[in-house]
Coordinates of C-alpha atoms in Angstrom, one line a residue:
X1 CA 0.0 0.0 0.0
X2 CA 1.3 3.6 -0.9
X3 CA 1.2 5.6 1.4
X4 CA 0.7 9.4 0.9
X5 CA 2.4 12.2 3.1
X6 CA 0.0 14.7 4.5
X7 CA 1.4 18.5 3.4
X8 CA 1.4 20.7 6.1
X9 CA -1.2 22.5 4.6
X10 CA -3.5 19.1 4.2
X11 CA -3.0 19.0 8.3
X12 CA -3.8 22.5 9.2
X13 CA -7.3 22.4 7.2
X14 CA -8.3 19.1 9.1
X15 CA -6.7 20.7 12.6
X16 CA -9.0 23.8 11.5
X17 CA -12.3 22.0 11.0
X18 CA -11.6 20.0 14.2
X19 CA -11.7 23.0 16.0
X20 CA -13.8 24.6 14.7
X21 CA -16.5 21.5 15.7
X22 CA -15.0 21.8 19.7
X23 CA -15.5 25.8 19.4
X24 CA -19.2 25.3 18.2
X25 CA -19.6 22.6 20.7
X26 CA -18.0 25.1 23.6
X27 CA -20.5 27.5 22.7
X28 CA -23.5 25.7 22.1
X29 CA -22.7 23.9 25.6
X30 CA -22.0 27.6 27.1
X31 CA -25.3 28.8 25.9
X32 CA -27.6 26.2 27.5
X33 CA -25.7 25.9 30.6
X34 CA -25.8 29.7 30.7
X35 CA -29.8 29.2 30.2
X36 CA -29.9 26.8 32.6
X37 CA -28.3 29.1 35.3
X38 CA -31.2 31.5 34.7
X39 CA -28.2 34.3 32.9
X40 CA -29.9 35.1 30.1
X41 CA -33.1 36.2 32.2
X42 CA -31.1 38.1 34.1
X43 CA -29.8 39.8 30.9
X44 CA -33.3 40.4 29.4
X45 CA -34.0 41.7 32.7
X46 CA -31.3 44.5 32.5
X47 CA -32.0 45.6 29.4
X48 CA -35.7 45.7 29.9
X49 CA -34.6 48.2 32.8
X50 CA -32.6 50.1 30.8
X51 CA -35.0 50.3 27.9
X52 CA -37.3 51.8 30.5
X53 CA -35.2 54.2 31.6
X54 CA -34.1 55.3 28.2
X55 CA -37.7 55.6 27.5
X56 CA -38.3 57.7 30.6
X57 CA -35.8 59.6 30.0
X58 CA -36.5 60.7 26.5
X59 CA -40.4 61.1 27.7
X60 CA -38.7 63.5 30.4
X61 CA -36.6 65.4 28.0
X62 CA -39.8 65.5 25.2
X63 CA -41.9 67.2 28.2
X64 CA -39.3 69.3 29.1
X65 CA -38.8 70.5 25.7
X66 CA -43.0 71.4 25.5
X67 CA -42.6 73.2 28.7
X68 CA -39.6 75.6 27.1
X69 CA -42.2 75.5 24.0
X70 CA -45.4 77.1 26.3
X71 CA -43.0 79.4 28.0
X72 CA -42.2 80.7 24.9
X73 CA -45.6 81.2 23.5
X74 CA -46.0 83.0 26.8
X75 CA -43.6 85.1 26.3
X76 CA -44.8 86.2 23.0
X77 CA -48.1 86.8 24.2
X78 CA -46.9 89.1 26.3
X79 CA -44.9 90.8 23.7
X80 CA -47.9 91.0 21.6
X81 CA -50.3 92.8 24.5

């Protein structure tokens, strides 16, 4: 039987897709272990909280803007008299 050397670029692409199965299987174990820990609820649960406050925030800055808007118009008013 003739047997056929390997080139060193031959052993790098089947050392590449080996890895790259153990990374994908690393991260795929990661993720439902993470699940199972109850992390990515806690995550959602951040970022609903600081979705809220980004939305309060901008509600806050919106009214605060109309209130400079009415002072204004006041103001005018005045002028106008």
């Amino acid at each position: 039987m003739d047997k056929e050397r390997w080139s060193l670029k031959d052993k790098l692409e089947v050392a590449e897709a080996v890895f790259t199965i153990i990374v994908s299987t690393m991260a795929i174990w990661g993720t439902i272990v993470a699940w199972e820990n109850g992390f990515w609820h806690k995550l959602k649960h951040i970022a609903d909280h600081l979705h809220e406050r980004y939305e309060q925030e901008e509600i806050e800055g919106q009214g605060g803007a109309l209130m400079k808007l009415e002072q204004d118009v006041k103001k005018l008013e005045k002028k106008v008299k």
